[in-house]
Coordinates of C-alpha atoms in Angstrom, one line a residue:
E28 CA 148.6 122.8 118.9
V29 CA 147.1 119.3 118.6
E30 CA 145.5 119.4 122.0
T31 CA 144.1 122.9 121.4
A32 CA 142.7 121.9 118.1
K33 CA 141.0 118.9 119.8
E34 CA 139.5 121.0 122.6
E35 CA 138.2 123.7 120.3
N36 CA 137.1 121.2 117.6
R37 CA 139.0 123.2 115.0
R38 CA 138.5 122.6 111.3
E39 CA 142.1 123.6 110.4
L40 CA 145.5 122.6 111.7
K41 CA 148.8 124.0 110.5
L42 CA 152.2 122.7 111.8
T43 CA 155.5 124.2 110.8
G44 CA 158.6 125.7 112.4
A45 CA 161.5 124.6 114.5
S46 CA 159.5 123.3 117.4
V47 CA 157.3 121.1 115.2
A48 CA 160.4 119.8 113.3
K49 CA 162.0 118.8 116.6
R50 CA 158.9 116.9 117.8
I51 CA 158.7 115.1 114.5
T52 CA 162.3 114.2 114.7
D53 CA 161.9 112.9 118.2
N54 CA 159.0 110.8 117.0
A55 CA 161.0 109.0 114.4
G56 CA 159.8 111.2 111.5
C57 CA 156.1 110.6 112.3
L58 CA 153.3 112.9 113.2
D59 CA 151.6 112.8 116.6
E60 CA 149.1 110.0 116.4
A61 CA 146.5 112.2 118.1
I62 CA 146.3 114.2 114.8
Y63 CA 144.6 111.3 113.1
G64 CA 141.9 111.5 115.7
L65 CA 140.8 115.1 114.8
A66 CA 137.9 113.9 112.7
S67 CA 136.5 117.3 112.1
L68 CA 139.6 118.7 110.2
N69 CA 138.9 120.3 106.8
L70 CA 142.6 121.4 106.4
L71 CA 145.8 119.8 107.5
D72 CA 149.0 121.7 106.7
V73 CA 152.4 120.3 107.7
N74 CA 155.3 121.8 105.8
D75 CA 159.1 122.3 106.0
T76 CA 159.6 119.5 108.5
P77 CA 161.6 116.2 108.6
L78 CA 158.2 114.3 108.3
Q79 CA 158.9 111.0 106.6
V80 CA 156.0 108.7 107.4
I81 CA 152.2 109.2 107.0
S82 CA 150.2 106.7 109.0
P83 CA 147.5 104.6 107.4
R84 CA 145.3 106.3 110.1
L85 CA 145.2 109.3 107.7
G86 CA 142.1 107.6 106.2
A87 CA 140.2 108.5 109.4
L88 CA 140.2 112.2 108.4
T89 CA 137.3 111.7 106.1
H90 CA 136.3 115.4 106.1
L91 CA 139.6 116.7 104.8
Q92 CA 139.3 119.0 101.9
S93 CA 142.8 120.4 101.8
L94 CA 145.9 118.3 102.6
L95 CA 149.1 120.3 102.4
L96 CA 152.3 118.3 103.1
F97 CA 154.9 120.2 101.0
R98 CA 158.6 120.4 101.5
N99 CA 158.9 117.4 103.9
K100 CA 160.8 114.1 103.4
I101 CA 157.9 111.8 102.6
A102 CA 158.8 108.9 100.4
E103 CA 155.5 107.0 100.4
I104 CA 151.8 107.7 100.6
P105 CA 149.6 105.1 102.3
A106 CA 146.8 103.4 100.4
A107 CA 144.4 104.9 103.0
I108 CA 144.6 108.2 101.2
G109 CA 142.0 106.7 98.8
T110 CA 139.3 107.0 101.6
L111 CA 139.5 110.9 101.6
G112 CA 136.5 111.2 99.4
E113 CA 136.0 115.0 100.1
L114 CA 139.6 116.0 99.4
K115 CA 139.9 118.8 96.9
V116 CA 143.4 120.2 97.3
L117 CA 146.5 118.0 97.7
D118 CA 150.0 119.4 97.8
L119 CA 152.9 116.9 98.2
S120 CA 155.5 119.0 96.4
G121 CA 159.1 119.0 97.5
N122 CA 159.1 115.5 98.9
Q123 CA 160.8 112.2 97.9
L124 CA 157.9 110.3 96.3
T125 CA 158.8 107.7 93.6
G126 CA 155.3 106.4 93.1
L127 CA 151.6 106.7 94.1
P128 CA 149.4 103.9 95.5
A129 CA 146.7 102.5 93.2
E130 CA 144.1 103.9 95.6
F131 CA 145.2 107.4 94.6
G132 CA 142.7 107.2 91.8
Q133 CA 139.8 107.1 94.3
L134 CA 140.2 110.8 95.0
R135 CA 137.3 111.7 92.7
S136 CA 136.7 115.1 94.3
L137 CA 140.3 116.3 93.8
T138 CA 140.5 119.6 91.9
T139 CA 144.1 120.8 92.6
L140 CA 147.1 118.5 92.7
N141 CA 150.7 119.5 93.2
L142 CA 153.3 116.7 93.1
S143 CA 156.2 118.9 91.8
F144 CA 159.8 118.3 92.8
N145 CA 159.6 114.7 93.7
Q146 CA 161.1 111.7 91.9
L147 CA 158.1 110.4 90.0
K148 CA 158.7 108.6 86.7
T149 CA 155.0 107.7 86.0
V150 CA 151.7 108.8 87.4
E151 CA 148.1 107.4 86.9
L152 CA 145.6 110.2 86.9
T153 CA 142.9 109.0 84.5
Q154 CA 140.4 108.4 87.3
L155 CA 140.6 111.9 88.8
A156 CA 137.4 113.1 87.2
H157 CA 137.3 116.7 88.7
L158 CA 141.0 117.5 88.4
S159 CA 141.4 121.1 87.2
V160 CA 145.0 122.1 88.1
C161 CA 147.9 119.7 88.0
N162 CA 151.6 120.5 88.7
L163 CA 154.1 117.8 88.1
S164 CA 157.2 119.9 87.5
G165 CA 160.6 118.8 88.6
N166 CA 160.1 115.0 88.3
Q167 CA 161.4 112.3 85.9
L168 CA 158.4 111.9 83.6
E169 CA 159.3 110.8 80.1
E170 CA 155.7 111.2 78.8
V171 CA 152.8 113.6 79.4
P172 CA 150.5 111.7 81.7
E173 CA 147.0 110.8 80.6
F174 CA 144.1 112.6 82.3
Y175 CA 140.5 111.8 82.8
V176 CA 138.3 112.4 79.8
G177 CA 134.5 112.5 80.2
E178 CA 131.5 114.4 79.0
V179 CA 132.2 117.3 81.4
H180 CA 135.6 118.9 81.1
H181 CA 137.5 120.2 84.1
L182 CA 141.2 120.3 83.3
T183 CA 142.4 123.9 82.8
E184 CA 146.1 124.0 83.8
V185 CA 148.9 121.4 83.4
I186 CA 152.5 122.2 84.5
L187 CA 155.2 119.8 83.5
E188 CA 158.4 121.8 83.6
K189 CA 161.7 120.2 84.2
N190 CA 161.0 116.6 83.2
L191 CA 162.2 114.3 80.5
I192 CA 159.3 114.6 78.1
T193 CA 160.0 114.2 74.4
E194 CA 156.7 114.8 72.7
L195 CA 153.2 116.2 73.1
P196 CA 150.5 113.6 72.7
E197 CA 147.4 114.1 70.6
A198 CA 145.4 113.1 73.7
L199 CA 145.8 116.7 75.0
T200 CA 143.3 117.9 72.4
R201 CA 140.6 116.0 74.3
H202 CA 140.7 118.6 77.1
Q203 CA 138.7 121.3 75.5
I204 CA 139.0 123.9 78.3
L205 CA 142.7 123.5 78.9
K206 CA 144.0 127.1 79.2
T207 CA 147.6 126.7 80.4
L208 CA 150.2 124.1 79.3
N209 CA 153.7 124.5 80.7
V210 CA 156.3 122.0 79.3
A211 CA 159.4 124.2 79.7
D212 CA 162.8 122.6 80.2
N213 CA 162.0 119.2 78.7
R214 CA 163.3 117.4 75.6
I215 CA 160.7 118.3 73.0
E216 CA 162.1 118.8 69.5
Q217 CA 158.9 119.2 67.5
V218 CA 155.5 120.8 68.3
P219 CA 152.7 119.0 66.4
K220 CA 150.1 120.9 64.6
Y221 CA 147.2 119.3 66.5
V222 CA 148.2 121.3 69.7
S223 CA 146.3 124.2 68.1
K224 CA 143.1 122.1 68.5
C225 CA 143.1 123.0 72.2
V226 CA 140.8 125.9 71.4
K227 CA 140.8 127.4 74.9
L228 CA 144.6 127.3 75.3
K229 CA 145.9 130.8 76.1
E230 CA 149.3 130.1 77.6
I231 CA 151.9 127.7 76.4
N232 CA 155.5 127.6 77.6
L233 CA 158.0 125.7 75.6
K234 CA 161.1 127.4 76.8
G235 CA 164.2 125.4 77.4
N236 CA 163.4 122.7 74.8
P237 CA 165.7 121.7 71.9
L238 CA 163.1 122.8 69.3
K239 CA 164.3 122.1 65.7
D240 CA 162.2 124.9 64.1
K241 CA 164.3 128.1 64.4
R242 CA 161.4 130.5 63.8
L243 CA 159.3 128.7 66.5
L244 CA 162.2 128.8 68.9
K245 CA 162.5 132.6 68.5
L246 CA 158.8 133.0 69.2
V247 CA 159.0 130.8 72.3
D248 CA 161.9 132.8 73.6
Q249 CA 159.9 136.0 73.2
C250 CA 157.1 134.6 75.4
R251 CA 154.4 135.2 72.9
S252 CA 151.8 132.4 73.5
K253 CA 149.4 133.7 70.9
Q254 CA 152.0 134.0 68.2
V255 CA 153.4 130.5 69.1
L256 CA 150.0 128.9 68.8
D257 CA 149.2 130.7 65.5
Y258 CA 152.5 129.5 64.1
V259 CA 152.0 126.0 65.3
E260 CA 148.5 125.9 63.7
K261 CA 150.0 126.8 60.3
N262 CA 153.5 125.3 60.5
G263 CA 153.4 122.7 63.3
Y264 CA 155.0 119.3 62.8
Q265 CA 153.0 116.7 60.9
A266 CA 154.3 113.1 60.7
P267 CA 154.7 112.0 57.0
K268 CA 151.8 109.8 55.9
G269 CA 152.4 106.1 56.7
A270 CA 155.1 107.0 59.2
K271 CA 155.3 104.8 62.2
A272 CA 154.9 106.1 65.7
P273 CA 158.3 106.8 67.2
K274 CA 159.7 104.2 69.5
K275 CA 160.4 105.1 73.1
D276 CA 164.0 103.8 72.9
P277 CA 166.1 106.4 71.1
P278 CA 167.4 105.3 67.6
S279 CA 171.0 105.1 66.8
E280 CA 172.8 108.1 65.4
A281 CA 173.0 106.5 61.9
S282 CA 169.2 105.8 61.8
Q283 CA 168.5 109.3 63.0
E284 CA 170.4 110.7 60.1
A285 CA 168.9 108.4 57.6
N286 CA 165.3 108.9 58.7
E287 CA 165.2 112.5 59.7
P288 CA 161.6 113.8 58.8
A289 CA 161.5 116.8 56.6
A290 CA 160.3 120.0 58.2
T291 CA 156.9 121.3 57.1
A292 CA 158.1 124.9 57.1
P293 CA 161.2 125.9 55.2
E294 CA 164.0 127.1 57.4
E295 CA 167.1 129.1 56.7
E296 CA 170.2 126.9 56.4
P297 CA 173.3 128.1 58.2
T298 CA 175.9 129.7 56.0
P299 CA 179.2 127.8 55.4
E300 CA 180.9 130.3 57.7
Q301 CA 178.4 129.4 60.5
A302 CA 178.9 125.7 59.8
V303 CA 182.7 126.0 60.2
E304 CA 183.0 128.6 63.0
E305 CA 181.8 127.7 66.5
A306 CA 180.5 130.5 68.6
Q307 CA 181.8 130.5 72.1
L308 CA 179.7 131.0 75.2
K309 CA 181.9 131.7 78.2
I310 CA 181.5 132.7 81.8
V311 CA 184.7 134.4 83.1
I312 CA 185.2 134.6 86.9
R313 CA 187.2 137.6 88.0
K314 CA 188.7 138.2 91.4
V315 CA 187.6 140.7 94.0
T316 CA 188.9 144.3 93.5
P317 CA 189.3 147.1 96.0
N318 CA 186.1 148.6 94.7
T319 CA 184.0 145.4 95.0
P320 CA 181.2 145.6 97.6
K321 CA 181.7 143.4 100.6
V322 CA 178.8 141.9 102.5
S323 CA 178.7 141.5 106.3
F324 CA 176.7 138.5 107.4
T325 CA 175.2 138.9 110.9
A326 CA 174.2 136.3 113.5
E327 CA 170.6 137.4 113.3
A328 CA 170.4 136.7 109.6
R329 CA 172.0 133.3 110.2
T330 CA 169.2 132.3 112.5
I331 CA 166.4 133.3 110.0
R332 CA 167.7 132.8 106.5
P333 CA 171.2 131.4 106.8
H334 CA 172.2 130.7 103.2
A335 CA 173.2 133.6 101.0
L336 CA 175.3 134.2 97.8
F337 CA 176.3 137.4 96.0
C338 CA 178.2 138.2 92.9
I339 CA 178.5 141.0 90.4
V340 CA 178.0 140.8 86.6
R341 CA 180.0 143.5 84.8
N342 CA 179.3 145.1 81.4
F343 CA 175.9 143.5 80.9
P344 CA 173.6 146.0 79.2
V345 CA 170.0 144.9 79.7
A346 CA 168.8 145.5 76.2
D347 CA 165.5 143.8 76.7
L348 CA 164.2 144.6 80.2
K349 CA 161.0 142.7 79.7
K350 CA 162.9 139.6 78.7
F351 CA 165.2 139.9 81.7
L352 CA 162.3 140.2 84.1
Q353 CA 160.6 137.2 82.5
L354 CA 163.8 135.2 82.9
Q355 CA 163.9 136.0 86.6
N356 CA 160.2 135.2 87.1
S357 CA 160.7 131.9 85.3
L358 CA 163.6 131.0 87.6
H359 CA 161.5 131.9 90.6
D360 CA 158.7 129.6 89.5
V361 CA 160.8 126.6 88.6
E362 CA 164.3 126.6 90.0
C363 CA 163.2 128.3 93.2
A364 CA 160.0 126.3 93.4
R365 CA 157.9 129.5 93.6
R366 CA 160.4 131.0 96.1
E367 CA 160.0 128.2 98.5
V368 CA 163.6 127.0 98.3
A369 CA 165.4 130.2 97.3
T370 CA 164.8 133.7 96.2
I371 CA 166.6 135.8 93.6
A372 CA 167.2 139.6 93.8
T373 CA 168.9 141.7 91.1
H374 CA 170.2 145.2 91.6
D375 CA 171.6 148.0 89.5
L376 CA 175.1 148.2 91.1
A377 CA 175.4 151.9 90.2
K378 CA 172.5 152.6 92.5
V379 CA 173.9 150.7 95.4
K380 CA 175.5 153.2 97.8
G381 CA 178.9 152.4 99.2
T382 CA 180.9 149.2 99.3
G383 CA 179.8 148.0 102.7
L384 CA 176.6 145.9 102.4
R385 CA 175.0 144.2 105.4
Y386 CA 172.9 141.0 105.4
H387 CA 171.0 141.2 108.7
A388 CA 167.6 140.4 110.3
A389 CA 165.4 142.5 112.6
P390 CA 161.8 142.8 113.7
P391 CA 159.7 143.8 110.7
E392 CA 158.5 146.9 112.5
E393 CA 162.1 148.2 112.5
I394 CA 162.7 147.6 108.8
S395 CA 161.7 150.4 106.3
L396 CA 162.1 150.3 102.6
T397 CA 160.7 151.6 99.3
T398 CA 159.2 148.5 97.7
L399 CA 159.2 147.9 94.0
G400 CA 156.7 150.1 92.2
N401 CA 156.3 152.5 95.1
A402 CA 157.6 156.0 95.9
T403 CA 157.3 156.1 99.6
K404 CA 158.8 154.0 102.4
V405 CA 156.8 151.5 104.4
T406 CA 157.8 149.1 107.2
A407 CA 158.2 145.5 106.4
A408 CA 155.4 144.8 108.9
K409 CA 153.0 147.0 106.9
Y410 CA 154.1 145.5 103.6
Y411 CA 153.6 142.0 104.9
A412 CA 150.2 142.8 106.4
D413 CA 149.1 144.2 103.0
L414 CA 150.2 141.0 101.3
R415 CA 148.3 138.9 103.7
Q416 CA 145.2 141.0 103.2
H417 CA 145.5 140.7 99.5
A418 CA 145.9 136.9 99.8
E419 CA 142.8 136.7 102.0
Q420 CA 140.8 138.7 99.4
V421 CA 141.9 136.3 96.7
R422 CA 140.7 133.4 98.7
K423 CA 137.3 135.0 99.3
D424 CA 136.9 136.0 95.6
K425 CA 137.5 132.3 94.6
K426 CA 134.8 131.3 97.1
R427 CA 136.5 128.0 97.8
N428 CA 139.0 126.6 100.2
T429 CA 141.9 126.5 97.8
Y430 CA 145.5 127.0 98.8
S431 CA 146.6 129.7 96.4
G432 CA 150.1 130.7 95.3
V433 CA 149.7 134.0 97.2
H434 CA 149.0 132.2 100.5
K435 CA 152.0 129.8 100.0
F436 CA 154.2 132.8 99.2
I437 CA 153.4 134.8 102.4
A438 CA 153.3 131.7 104.5
L439 CA 157.1 131.6 104.2
L440 CA 157.4 134.3 106.8
E441 CA 154.4 133.5 109.0
N442 CA 155.1 133.8 112.8
Q443 CA 158.6 134.9 112.2
A444 CA 159.8 137.5 114.8
L445 CA 162.7 138.6 112.5
F446 CA 162.8 139.3 108.8
A447 CA 166.1 139.0 106.9
Y448 CA 167.2 142.0 104.7
L449 CA 170.1 143.3 102.7
S450 CA 171.1 147.0 103.0
D451 CA 173.7 149.3 101.6
E452 CA 175.2 152.2 103.4
E453 CA 171.9 154.3 103.1
K454 CA 168.9 152.0 102.8
V455 CA 167.4 148.5 102.7
I456 CA 167.7 147.2 99.2
S457 CA 166.2 143.7 99.5
L458 CA 163.7 141.9 101.8
P459 CA 163.8 138.2 100.8
P460 CA 161.6 136.4 99.9
L461 CA 159.2 139.3 99.5
T462 CA 160.6 142.1 97.4
N463 CA 163.5 144.4 96.4
C464 CA 163.6 148.1 96.9
D465 CA 162.6 150.4 94.1
E466 CA 165.7 152.5 94.2
T467 CA 168.1 149.8 92.9
K468 CA 165.8 148.2 90.4
I469 CA 167.1 147.1 87.0
T470 CA 166.4 149.4 84.0
D471 CA 167.4 149.4 80.4
A472 CA 170.3 151.8 81.4
T473 CA 171.8 149.2 83.8
R474 CA 175.3 148.0 83.0
D475 CA 176.6 146.4 86.1
L476 CA 174.4 144.1 88.3
L477 CA 174.6 142.9 91.8
L478 CA 173.1 139.4 92.0
E479 CA 171.7 137.9 95.2
V480 CA 170.3 134.5 96.0
T481 CA 169.2 133.6 99.5
S482 CA 167.5 130.5 101.1
D483 CA 166.3 129.3 104.4
V484 CA 166.5 125.7 103.2
D485 CA 170.0 124.7 101.9
H486 CA 173.2 126.3 100.6
R487 CA 173.1 124.0 97.6
H488 CA 169.9 125.5 96.4
C489 CA 171.6 128.9 96.4
V490 CA 174.5 127.6 94.3
R491 CA 172.1 125.8 91.9
V492 CA 169.9 128.8 91.4
M493 CA 172.8 131.2 90.9
N494 CA 174.2 128.9 88.3
A495 CA 170.9 128.8 86.5
L496 CA 170.6 132.6 86.6
L497 CA 174.1 133.1 85.2
H498 CA 173.5 130.6 82.4
R499 CA 170.2 132.2 81.4
M500 CA 171.8 135.6 81.4
L501 CA 174.5 134.3 79.1
L502 CA 172.0 132.9 76.7
M503 CA 169.7 135.9 76.7
D504 CA 170.9 137.6 73.5
V505 CA 172.1 134.6 71.5
E506 CA 170.1 132.4 69.1
P507 CA 170.6 128.7 68.4
I508 CA 171.6 127.9 64.8
T509 CA 169.4 125.3 63.1
P510 CA 171.4 122.1 62.3
A511 CA 172.3 121.5 58.7
P512 CA 170.3 118.8 56.8
N513 CA 170.9 115.2 57.8
G514 CA 172.4 116.2 61.1
Q515 CA 175.5 117.8 59.5
N516 CA 175.7 120.7 61.9
A517 CA 179.2 119.7 62.9
S518 CA 180.5 119.2 59.4
T519 CA 182.8 121.2 57.1
V520 CA 181.0 122.2 54.0
V521 CA 183.1 121.8 50.8
A522 CA 181.7 122.2 47.3
G523 CA 178.2 121.3 48.3
K524 CA 179.4 118.2 50.1
S525 CA 180.0 117.6 53.7
K526 CA 183.0 116.1 55.4
K527 CA 182.6 115.2 59.0
S528 CA 185.2 116.7 61.4
K529 CA 186.5 114.7 64.3
S530 CA 184.5 116.9 66.7
S531 CA 181.3 115.8 65.0
L532 CA 181.8 112.3 66.3
K533 CA 181.6 113.5 69.9
A534 CA 178.4 114.6 71.6
K535 CA 177.1 117.6 69.8
A536 CA 176.8 120.8 71.8
A537 CA 174.3 123.5 70.9
R538 CA 175.5 126.0 68.4
Y539 CA 174.7 129.7 68.4
N540 CA 174.7 132.7 66.0
R541 CA 177.3 134.7 68.0
S542 CA 179.8 134.4 70.8
M543 CA 179.0 135.8 74.3
T544 CA 181.1 136.3 77.4
L545 CA 179.6 136.9 80.9
E546 CA 182.0 138.7 83.2
V547 CA 181.3 137.6 86.8
E548 CA 183.1 139.3 89.7
Q549 CA 183.6 137.6 93.1
V550 CA 182.0 139.1 96.2
E551 CA 183.3 138.4 99.8
L552 CA 181.0 137.5 102.6
Y553 CA 182.2 138.4 106.1
D554 CA 181.1 136.7 109.3
T555 CA 180.5 139.5 111.9
V556 CA 180.4 137.1 114.8
A557 CA 183.7 135.4 114.1
G558 CA 185.2 138.6 112.8
R559 CA 186.7 137.0 109.7
L560 CA 186.0 136.2 106.0
H561 CA 183.2 133.7 105.7
S562 CA 183.3 132.9 102.0
V563 CA 184.0 134.2 98.5
F564 CA 181.6 133.5 95.7
P565 CA 182.0 132.3 93.1
G566 CA 185.0 130.2 94.1
K567 CA 186.6 127.5 92.0
G568 CA 184.0 125.0 91.0
D569 CA 181.0 127.0 92.3
V570 CA 179.9 128.0 88.7
V571 CA 179.9 125.1 86.3
G572 CA 179.6 124.9 82.6
D573 CA 177.1 123.0 80.5
E574 CA 178.6 120.8 77.8
E575 CA 175.2 120.2 76.1
K576 CA 174.6 124.0 75.8
G577 CA 178.2 124.7 74.9
I578 CA 178.8 126.9 78.0
V579 CA 182.4 127.0 79.5
V580 CA 183.6 128.6 82.7
E581 CA 187.1 129.9 83.3
M582 CA 188.8 131.7 86.2
A583 CA 190.6 134.9 85.0
S584 CA 194.3 135.0 85.9
S585 CA 194.0 138.6 87.1

């Protein structure tokens, strides 16, 4: 590819796939040095490879506008990146970065930055004057980073999911055209009133944070950004006058109880019965039965998308279908890294025909299915071609050389001769990572679900994502109980006084308004090549509890 690009004076170069990975491995984790001589390049895309080292010669590619190096093994970026003055789009997601060079701030033309799923603890972004979209999900940030503030505003979208952030700084209000703020799955307990001063803010995601305000927590779980912002404007947290700014180091338990700030909005206190009785959240693993579907795993599927897990959830009425679908979309965005490391599929088990399922791979022209939202069958080739056409139209409509989520999504199957799919005894029911079939889609009448997680990256991603899915399903219809005053949520209430129980001295798990049990049934996966059982999921230790959330897992005896 490199020689061809040089001969044809190409403006774009994309390198991915097994052959590219082998060449990089043979070259000690480095790119072919000839790449750095392609001075005309506008776009360089190297993804899903064992690439570890970026040469300082990167600085010679001064015409680069898009640099896409996602899902590699890069641990360090050379200082020479600062010479890429025309760079607008930079994607380094899914690498092993722990820091950025000081010269990073010289990327003054950068508009879109994706550093998600690295190991960053701090980032310096205050010099990136044109930054519009910033994704820092899945790192180790303890604070919201500071962004450039000038006379002209550019910042519109900030994604900080799955970090260690504890508070939202007032500096965010300086970004007057900020439209999206995603801080889900952090450690934020209070949402300050000044957040409502971001007048253009339309979407705010606070899910998965230990919010103290019970009413706000309910609005957040219902995914209603407007109602959340309206509530924060009226009832958001305000520090008491004269209160000192909180220290970064967490205070002792005693000082927390003594100095707990009063909530600005009155909240319902838990009843004595709630204070005494602890609701239980439990995942029960049940063994395979004669009626449990079995999945055959073919050699073709193993070469294309080799990691797959299946299980069944019994007696789970989907009372709020919209909430369930939003749950799945959220997991796809965060846990699955926008489907780049894994894909989830959920099926109504009653609509799956027979007990013999097949996980296979075939040329896309030979695969037919009725995709979600459609009534007629199409080939996988036609469906994929339509997605590509849509992605290209999106690119043209934006009138700029951006690397959109749509492009990244369909690129997962680019140049693949075979597509993986799951079928029952009558039809194809899943085409990962693209779509499910319409016939087995979840409805509000669904009671038993077949869950599917597949990956072309690593088996561990499948296990992690399936755990996250089961936990989120368990928590769907329960509500956290607001702690009693002065942190007495683990106390026994007697005659208006509180007496701490022994359990209150331990780490306090979350408490809920009701008990909930998720019944999970194992599914067997058979290796058609070896002619034997490949695995059973979930086995012992596959699904784990969460002490902080109060989730326990047990294997049923029968």
